[in-house]
PDB file of N, CA and C in Angstrom:
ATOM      1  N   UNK A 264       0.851  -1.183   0.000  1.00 63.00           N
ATOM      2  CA  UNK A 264       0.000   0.000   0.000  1.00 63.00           C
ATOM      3  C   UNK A 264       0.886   1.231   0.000  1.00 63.00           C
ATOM      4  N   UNK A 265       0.038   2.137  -0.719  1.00 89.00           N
ATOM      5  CA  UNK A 265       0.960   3.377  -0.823  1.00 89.00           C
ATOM      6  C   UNK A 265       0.494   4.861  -0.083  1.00 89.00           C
ATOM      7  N   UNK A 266       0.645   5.612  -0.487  1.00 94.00           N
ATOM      8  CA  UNK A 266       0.389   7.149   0.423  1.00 94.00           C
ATOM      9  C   UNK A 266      -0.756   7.619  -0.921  1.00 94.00           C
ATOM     10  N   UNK A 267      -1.514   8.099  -0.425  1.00 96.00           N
ATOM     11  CA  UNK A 267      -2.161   8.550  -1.759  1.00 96.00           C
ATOM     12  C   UNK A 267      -2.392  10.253  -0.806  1.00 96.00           C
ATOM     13  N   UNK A 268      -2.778  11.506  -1.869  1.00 96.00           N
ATOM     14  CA  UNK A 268      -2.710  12.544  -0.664  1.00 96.00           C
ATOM     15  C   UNK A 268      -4.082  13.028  -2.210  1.00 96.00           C
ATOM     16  N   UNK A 269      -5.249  13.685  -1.633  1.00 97.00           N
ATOM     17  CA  UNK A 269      -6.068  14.336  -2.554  1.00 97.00           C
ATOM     18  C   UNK A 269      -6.315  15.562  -2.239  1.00 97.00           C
ATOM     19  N   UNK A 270      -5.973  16.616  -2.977  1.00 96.00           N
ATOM     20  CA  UNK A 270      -6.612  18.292  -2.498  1.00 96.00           C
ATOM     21  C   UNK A 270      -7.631  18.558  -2.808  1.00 96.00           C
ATOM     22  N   UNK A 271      -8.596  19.134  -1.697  1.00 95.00           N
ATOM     23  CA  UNK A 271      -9.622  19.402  -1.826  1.00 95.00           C
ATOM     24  C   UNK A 271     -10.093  20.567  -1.190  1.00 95.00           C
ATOM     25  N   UNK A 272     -11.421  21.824  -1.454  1.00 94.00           N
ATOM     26  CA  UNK A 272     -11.376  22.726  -0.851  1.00 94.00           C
ATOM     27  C   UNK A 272     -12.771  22.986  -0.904  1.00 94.00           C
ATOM     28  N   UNK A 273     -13.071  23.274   0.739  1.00 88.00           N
ATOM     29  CA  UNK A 273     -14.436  23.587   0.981  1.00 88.00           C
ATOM     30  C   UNK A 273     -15.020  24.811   0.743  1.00 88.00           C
ATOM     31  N   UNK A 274     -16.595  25.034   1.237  1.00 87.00           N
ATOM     32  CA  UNK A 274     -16.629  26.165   0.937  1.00 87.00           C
ATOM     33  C   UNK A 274     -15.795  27.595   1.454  1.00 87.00           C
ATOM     34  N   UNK A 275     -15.440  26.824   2.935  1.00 87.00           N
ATOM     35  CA  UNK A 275     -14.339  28.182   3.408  1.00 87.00           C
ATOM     36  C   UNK A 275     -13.298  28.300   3.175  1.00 87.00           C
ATOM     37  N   UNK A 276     -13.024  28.178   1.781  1.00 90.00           N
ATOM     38  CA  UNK A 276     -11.895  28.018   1.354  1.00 90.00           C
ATOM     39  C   UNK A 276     -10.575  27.511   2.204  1.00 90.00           C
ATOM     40  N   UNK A 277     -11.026  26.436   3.085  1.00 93.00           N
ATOM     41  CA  UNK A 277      -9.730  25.964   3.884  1.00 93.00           C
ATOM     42  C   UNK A 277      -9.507  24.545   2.697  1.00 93.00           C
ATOM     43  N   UNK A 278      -8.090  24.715   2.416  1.00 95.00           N
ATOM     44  CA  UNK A 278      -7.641  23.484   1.685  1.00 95.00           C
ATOM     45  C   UNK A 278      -7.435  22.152   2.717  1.00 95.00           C
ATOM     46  N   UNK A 279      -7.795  20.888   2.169  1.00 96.00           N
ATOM     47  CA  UNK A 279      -8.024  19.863   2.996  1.00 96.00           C
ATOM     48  C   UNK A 279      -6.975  19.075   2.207  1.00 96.00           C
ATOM     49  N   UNK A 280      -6.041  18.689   2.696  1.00 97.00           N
ATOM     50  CA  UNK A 280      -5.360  17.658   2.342  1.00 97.00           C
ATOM     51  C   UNK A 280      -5.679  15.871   2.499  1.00 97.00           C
ATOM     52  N   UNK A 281      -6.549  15.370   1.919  1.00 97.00           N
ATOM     53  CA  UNK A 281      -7.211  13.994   2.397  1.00 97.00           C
ATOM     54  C   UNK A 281      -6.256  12.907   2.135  1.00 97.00           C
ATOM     55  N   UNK A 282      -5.452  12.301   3.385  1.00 98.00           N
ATOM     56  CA  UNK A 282      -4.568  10.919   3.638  1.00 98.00           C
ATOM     57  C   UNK A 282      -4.641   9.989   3.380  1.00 98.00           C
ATOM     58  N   UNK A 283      -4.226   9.381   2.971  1.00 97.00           N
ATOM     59  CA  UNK A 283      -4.884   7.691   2.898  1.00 97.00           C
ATOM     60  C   UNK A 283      -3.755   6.748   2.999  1.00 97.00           C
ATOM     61  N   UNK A 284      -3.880   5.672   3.200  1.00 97.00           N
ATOM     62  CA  UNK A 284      -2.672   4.221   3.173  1.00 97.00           C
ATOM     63  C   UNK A 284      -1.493   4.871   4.204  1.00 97.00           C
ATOM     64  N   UNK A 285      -0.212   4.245   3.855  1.00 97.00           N
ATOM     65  CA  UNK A 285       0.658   4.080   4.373  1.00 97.00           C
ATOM     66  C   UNK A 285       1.704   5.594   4.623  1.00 97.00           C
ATOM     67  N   UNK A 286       1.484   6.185   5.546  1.00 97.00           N
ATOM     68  CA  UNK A 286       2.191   7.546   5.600  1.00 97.00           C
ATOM     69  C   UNK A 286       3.869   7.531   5.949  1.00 97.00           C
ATOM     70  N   UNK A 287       4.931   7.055   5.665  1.00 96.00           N
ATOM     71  CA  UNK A 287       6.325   6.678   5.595  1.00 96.00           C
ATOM     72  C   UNK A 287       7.163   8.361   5.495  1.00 96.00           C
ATOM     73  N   UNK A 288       8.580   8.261   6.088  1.00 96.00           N
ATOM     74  CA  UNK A 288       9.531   9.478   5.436  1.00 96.00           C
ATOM     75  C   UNK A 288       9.520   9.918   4.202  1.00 96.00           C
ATOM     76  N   UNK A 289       9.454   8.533   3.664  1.00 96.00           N
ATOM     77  CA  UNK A 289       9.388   8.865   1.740  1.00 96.00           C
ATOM     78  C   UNK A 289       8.597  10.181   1.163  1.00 96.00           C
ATOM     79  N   UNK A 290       7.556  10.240   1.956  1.00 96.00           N
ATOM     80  CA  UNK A 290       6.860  11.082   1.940  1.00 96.00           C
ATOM     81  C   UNK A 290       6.433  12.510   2.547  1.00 96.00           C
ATOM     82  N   UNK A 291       7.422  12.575   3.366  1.00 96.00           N
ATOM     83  CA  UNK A 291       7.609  13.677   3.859  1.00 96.00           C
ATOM     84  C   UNK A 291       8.035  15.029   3.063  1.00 96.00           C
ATOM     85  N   UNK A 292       8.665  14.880   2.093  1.00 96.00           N
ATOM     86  CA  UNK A 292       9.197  16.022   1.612  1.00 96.00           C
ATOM     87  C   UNK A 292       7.886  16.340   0.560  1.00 96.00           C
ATOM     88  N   UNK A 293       7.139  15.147   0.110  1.00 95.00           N
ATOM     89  CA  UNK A 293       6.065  15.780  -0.795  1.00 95.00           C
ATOM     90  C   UNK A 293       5.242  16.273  -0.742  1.00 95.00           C
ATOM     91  N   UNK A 294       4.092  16.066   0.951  1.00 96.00           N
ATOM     92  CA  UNK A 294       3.565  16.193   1.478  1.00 96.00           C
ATOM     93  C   UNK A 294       4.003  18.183   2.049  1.00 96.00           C
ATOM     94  N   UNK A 295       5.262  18.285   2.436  1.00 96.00           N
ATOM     95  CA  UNK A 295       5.583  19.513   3.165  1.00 96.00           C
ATOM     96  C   UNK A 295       5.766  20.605   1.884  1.00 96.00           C
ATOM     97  N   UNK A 296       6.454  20.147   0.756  1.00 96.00           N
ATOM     98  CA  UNK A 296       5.691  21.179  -0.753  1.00 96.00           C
ATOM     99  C   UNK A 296       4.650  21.190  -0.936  1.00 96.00           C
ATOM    100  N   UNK A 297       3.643  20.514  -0.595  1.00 94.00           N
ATOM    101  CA  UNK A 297       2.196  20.652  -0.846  1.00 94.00           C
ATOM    102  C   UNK A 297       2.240  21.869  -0.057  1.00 94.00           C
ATOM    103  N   UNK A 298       2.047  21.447   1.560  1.00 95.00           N
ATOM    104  CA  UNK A 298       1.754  22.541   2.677  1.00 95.00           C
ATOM    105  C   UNK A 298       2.718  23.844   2.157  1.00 95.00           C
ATOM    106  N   UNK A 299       3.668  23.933   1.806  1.00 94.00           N
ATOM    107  CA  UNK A 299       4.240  25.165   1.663  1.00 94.00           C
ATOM    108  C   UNK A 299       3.802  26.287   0.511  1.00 94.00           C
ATOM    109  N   UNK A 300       3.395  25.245  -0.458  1.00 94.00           N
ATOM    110  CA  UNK A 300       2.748  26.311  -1.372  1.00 94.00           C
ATOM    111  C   UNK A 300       1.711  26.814  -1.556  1.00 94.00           C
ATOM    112  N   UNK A 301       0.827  26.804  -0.231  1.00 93.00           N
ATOM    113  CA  UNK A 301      -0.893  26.626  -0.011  1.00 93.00           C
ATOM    114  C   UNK A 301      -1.047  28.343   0.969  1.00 93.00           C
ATOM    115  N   UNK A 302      -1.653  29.241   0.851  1.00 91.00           N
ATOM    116  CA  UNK A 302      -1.531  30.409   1.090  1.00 91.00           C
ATOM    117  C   UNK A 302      -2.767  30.476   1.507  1.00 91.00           C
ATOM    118  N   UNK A 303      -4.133  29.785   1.747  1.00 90.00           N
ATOM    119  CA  UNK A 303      -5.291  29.884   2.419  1.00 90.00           C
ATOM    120  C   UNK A 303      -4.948  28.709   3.526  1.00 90.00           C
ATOM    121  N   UNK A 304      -6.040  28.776   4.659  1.00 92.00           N
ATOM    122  CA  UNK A 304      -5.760  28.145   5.633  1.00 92.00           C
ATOM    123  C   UNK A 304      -6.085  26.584   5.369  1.00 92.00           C
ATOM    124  N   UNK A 305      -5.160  25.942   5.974  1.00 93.00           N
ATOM    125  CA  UNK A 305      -4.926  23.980   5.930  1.00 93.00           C
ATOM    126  C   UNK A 305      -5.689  23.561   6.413  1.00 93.00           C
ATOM    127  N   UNK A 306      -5.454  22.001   6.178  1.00 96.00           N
ATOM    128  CA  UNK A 306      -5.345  21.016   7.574  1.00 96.00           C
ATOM    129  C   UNK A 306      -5.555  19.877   6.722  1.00 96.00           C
ATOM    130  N   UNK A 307      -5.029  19.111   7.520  1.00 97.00           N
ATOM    131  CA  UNK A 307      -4.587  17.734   6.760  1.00 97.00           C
ATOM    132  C   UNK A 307      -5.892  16.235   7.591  1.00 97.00           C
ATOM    133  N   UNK A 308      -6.697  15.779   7.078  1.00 97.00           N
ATOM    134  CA  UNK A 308      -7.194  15.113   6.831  1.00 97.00           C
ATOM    135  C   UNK A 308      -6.679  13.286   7.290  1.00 97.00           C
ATOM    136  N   UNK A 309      -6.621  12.601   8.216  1.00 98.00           N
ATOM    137  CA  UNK A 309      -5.405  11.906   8.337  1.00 98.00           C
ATOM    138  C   UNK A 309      -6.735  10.339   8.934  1.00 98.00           C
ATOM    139  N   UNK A 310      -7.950  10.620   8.798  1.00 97.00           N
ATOM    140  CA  UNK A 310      -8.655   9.326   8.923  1.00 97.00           C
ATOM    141  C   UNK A 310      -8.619   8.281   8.482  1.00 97.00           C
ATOM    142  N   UNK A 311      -7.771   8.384   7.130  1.00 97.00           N
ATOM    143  CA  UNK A 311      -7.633   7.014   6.301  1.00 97.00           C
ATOM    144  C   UNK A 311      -6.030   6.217   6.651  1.00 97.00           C
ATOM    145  N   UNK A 312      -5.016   7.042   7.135  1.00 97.00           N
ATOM    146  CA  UNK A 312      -3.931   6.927   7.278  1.00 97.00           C
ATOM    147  C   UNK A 312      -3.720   5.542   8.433  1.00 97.00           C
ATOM    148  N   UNK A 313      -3.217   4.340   7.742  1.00 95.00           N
ATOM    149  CA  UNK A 313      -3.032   3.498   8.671  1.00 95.00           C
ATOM    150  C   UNK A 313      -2.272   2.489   8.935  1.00 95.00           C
ATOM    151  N   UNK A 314      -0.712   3.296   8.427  1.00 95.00           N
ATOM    152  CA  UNK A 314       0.168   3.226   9.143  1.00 95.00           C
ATOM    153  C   UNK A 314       1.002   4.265   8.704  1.00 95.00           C
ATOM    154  N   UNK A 315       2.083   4.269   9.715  1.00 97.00           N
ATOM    155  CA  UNK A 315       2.998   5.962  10.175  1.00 97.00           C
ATOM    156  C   UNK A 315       4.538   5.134  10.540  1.00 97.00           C
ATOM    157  N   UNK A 316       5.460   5.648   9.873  1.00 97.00           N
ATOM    158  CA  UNK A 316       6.697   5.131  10.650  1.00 97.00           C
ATOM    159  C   UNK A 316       6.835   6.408  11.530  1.00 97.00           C
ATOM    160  N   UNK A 317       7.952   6.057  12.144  1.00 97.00           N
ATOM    161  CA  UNK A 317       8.366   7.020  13.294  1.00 97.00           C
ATOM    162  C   UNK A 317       8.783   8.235  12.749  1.00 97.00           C
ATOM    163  N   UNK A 318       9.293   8.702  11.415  1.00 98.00           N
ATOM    164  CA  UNK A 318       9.546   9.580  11.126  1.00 98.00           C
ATOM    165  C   UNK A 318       8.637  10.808  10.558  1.00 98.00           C
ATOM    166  N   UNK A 319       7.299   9.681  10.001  1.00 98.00           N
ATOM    167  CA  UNK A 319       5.976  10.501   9.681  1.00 98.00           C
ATOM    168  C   UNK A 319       5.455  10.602  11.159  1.00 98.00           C
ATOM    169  N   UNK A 320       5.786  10.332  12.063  1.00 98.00           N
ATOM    170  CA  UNK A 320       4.913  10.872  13.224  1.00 98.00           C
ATOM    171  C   UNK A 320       5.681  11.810  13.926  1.00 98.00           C
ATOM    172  N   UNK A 321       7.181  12.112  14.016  1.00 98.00           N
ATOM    173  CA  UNK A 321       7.711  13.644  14.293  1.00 98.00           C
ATOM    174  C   UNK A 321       6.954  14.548  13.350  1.00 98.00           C
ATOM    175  N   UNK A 322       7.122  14.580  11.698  1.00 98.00           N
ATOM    176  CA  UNK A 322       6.681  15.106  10.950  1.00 98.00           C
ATOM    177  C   UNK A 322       5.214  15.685  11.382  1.00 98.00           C
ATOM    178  N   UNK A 323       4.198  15.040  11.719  1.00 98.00           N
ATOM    179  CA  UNK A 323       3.077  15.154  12.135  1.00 98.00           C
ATOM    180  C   UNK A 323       3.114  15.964  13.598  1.00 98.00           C
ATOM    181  N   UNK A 324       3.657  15.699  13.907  1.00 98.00           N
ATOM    182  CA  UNK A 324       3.722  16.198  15.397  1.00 98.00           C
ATOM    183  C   UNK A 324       4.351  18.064  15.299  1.00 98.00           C
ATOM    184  N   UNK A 325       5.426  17.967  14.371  1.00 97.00           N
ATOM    185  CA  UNK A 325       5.664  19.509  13.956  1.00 97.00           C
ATOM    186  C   UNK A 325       4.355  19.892  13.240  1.00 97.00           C
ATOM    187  N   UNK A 326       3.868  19.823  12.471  1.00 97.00           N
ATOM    188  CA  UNK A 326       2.762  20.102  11.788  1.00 97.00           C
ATOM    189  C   UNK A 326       2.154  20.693  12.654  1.00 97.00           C
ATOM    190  N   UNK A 327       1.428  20.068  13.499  1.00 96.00           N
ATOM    191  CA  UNK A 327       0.200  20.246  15.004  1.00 96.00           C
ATOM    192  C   UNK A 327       1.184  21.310  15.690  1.00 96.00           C
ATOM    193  N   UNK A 328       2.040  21.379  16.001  1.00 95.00           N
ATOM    194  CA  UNK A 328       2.817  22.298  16.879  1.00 95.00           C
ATOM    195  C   UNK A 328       2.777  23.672  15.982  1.00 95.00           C
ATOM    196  N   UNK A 329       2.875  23.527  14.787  1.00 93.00           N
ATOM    197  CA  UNK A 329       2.670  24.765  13.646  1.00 93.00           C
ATOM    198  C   UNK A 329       1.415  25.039  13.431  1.00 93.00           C
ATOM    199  N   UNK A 330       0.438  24.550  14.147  1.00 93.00           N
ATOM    200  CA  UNK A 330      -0.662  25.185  14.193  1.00 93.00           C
ATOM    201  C   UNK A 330      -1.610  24.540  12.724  1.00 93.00           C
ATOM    202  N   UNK A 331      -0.848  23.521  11.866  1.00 95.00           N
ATOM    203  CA  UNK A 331      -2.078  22.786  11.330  1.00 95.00           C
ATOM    204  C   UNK A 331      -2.440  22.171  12.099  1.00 95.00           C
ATOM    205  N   UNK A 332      -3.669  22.057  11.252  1.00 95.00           N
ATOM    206  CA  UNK A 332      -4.701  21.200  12.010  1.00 95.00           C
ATOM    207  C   UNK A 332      -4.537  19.989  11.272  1.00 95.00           C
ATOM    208  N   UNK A 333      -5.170  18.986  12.404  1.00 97.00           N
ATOM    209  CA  UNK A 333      -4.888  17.229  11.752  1.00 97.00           C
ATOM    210  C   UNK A 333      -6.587  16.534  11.852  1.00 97.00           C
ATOM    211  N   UNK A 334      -6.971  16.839  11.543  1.00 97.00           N
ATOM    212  CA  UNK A 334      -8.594  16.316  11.215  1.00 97.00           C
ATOM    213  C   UNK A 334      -8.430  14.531  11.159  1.00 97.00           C
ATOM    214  N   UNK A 335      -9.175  14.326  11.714  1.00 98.00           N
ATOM    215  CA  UNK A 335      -9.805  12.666  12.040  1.00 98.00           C
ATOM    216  C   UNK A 335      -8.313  11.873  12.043  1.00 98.00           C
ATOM    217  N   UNK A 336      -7.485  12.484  13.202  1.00 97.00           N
ATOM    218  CA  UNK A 336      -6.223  12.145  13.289  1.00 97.00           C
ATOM    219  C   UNK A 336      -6.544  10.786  14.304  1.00 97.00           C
ATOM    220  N   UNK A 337      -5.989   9.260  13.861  1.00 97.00           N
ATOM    221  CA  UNK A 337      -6.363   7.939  14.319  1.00 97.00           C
ATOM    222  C   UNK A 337      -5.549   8.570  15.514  1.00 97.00           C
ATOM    223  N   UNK A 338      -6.414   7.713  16.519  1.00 96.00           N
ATOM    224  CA  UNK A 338      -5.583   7.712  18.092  1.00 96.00           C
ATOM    225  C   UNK A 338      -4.076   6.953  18.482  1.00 96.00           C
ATOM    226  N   UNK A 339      -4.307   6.282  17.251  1.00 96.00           N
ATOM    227  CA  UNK A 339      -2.658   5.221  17.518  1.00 96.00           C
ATOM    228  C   UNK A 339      -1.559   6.302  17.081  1.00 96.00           C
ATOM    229  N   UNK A 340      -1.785   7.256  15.968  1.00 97.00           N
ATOM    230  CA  UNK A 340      -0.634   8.682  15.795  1.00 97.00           C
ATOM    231  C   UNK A 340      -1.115   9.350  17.189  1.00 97.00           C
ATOM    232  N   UNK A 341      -2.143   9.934  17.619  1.00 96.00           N
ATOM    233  CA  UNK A 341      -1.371  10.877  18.916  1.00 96.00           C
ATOM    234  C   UNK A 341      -1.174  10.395  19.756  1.00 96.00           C
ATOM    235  N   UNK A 342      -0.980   9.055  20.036  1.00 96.00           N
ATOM    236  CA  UNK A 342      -0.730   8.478  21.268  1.00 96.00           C
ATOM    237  C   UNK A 342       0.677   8.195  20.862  1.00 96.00           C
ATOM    238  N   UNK A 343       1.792   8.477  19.733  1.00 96.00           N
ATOM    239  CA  UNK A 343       2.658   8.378  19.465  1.00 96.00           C
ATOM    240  C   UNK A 343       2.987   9.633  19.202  1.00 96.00           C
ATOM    241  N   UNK A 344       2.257  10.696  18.893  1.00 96.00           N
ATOM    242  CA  UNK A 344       2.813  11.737  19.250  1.00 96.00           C
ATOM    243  C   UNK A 344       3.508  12.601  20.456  1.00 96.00           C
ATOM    244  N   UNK A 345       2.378  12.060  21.173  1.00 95.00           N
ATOM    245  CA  UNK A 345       2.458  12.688  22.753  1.00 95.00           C
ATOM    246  C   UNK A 345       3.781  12.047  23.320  1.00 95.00           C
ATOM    247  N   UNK A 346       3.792  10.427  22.810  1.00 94.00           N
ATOM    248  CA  UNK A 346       5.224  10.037  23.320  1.00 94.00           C
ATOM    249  C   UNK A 346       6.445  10.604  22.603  1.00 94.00           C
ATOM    250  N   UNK A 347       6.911  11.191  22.004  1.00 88.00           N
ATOM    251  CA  UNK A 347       7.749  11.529  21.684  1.00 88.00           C
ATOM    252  C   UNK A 347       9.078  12.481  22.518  1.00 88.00           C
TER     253      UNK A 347
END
């Protein structure tokens, strides 16, 4: 399984980044050009996401500390967040 990431934008113009499959490092750098080039307000979408290596869950964890938001974030990432 792979990372799949879909942009999508509601009516309040907040861009939704929707997660799915396997969230790995590999993916970190593609995921953070997305977020960087997005100039209305985020948040990343993370209900489908189900599994995280340790390096997508620092990643995630800066994210939330930067003030995105992590929408339908599974409890097995913040319970690995918090441990960090």
């Amino acid at each position: 399984m792979t990372c799949k990431v879909v942009r999508l934008i509601d009516r309040n113009r907040l861009v939704l980044l929707h997660i799915s499959g396997h969230l790995q490092e590999m993916h970190i750098n593609m995921i953070d050009d997305l977020l960087t080039k997005e100039t209305d307000p985020l948040a990343l979408d993370l209900g489908e996401v189900t599994l995280v290596d340790r390096e997508a869950v620092k990643f995630l964890a800066t994210l939330d500390e930067r003030g995105v938001r992590l929408r339908n974030c599974p409890g097995f990432i913040r319970e690995w967040m918090r441990e960090l």
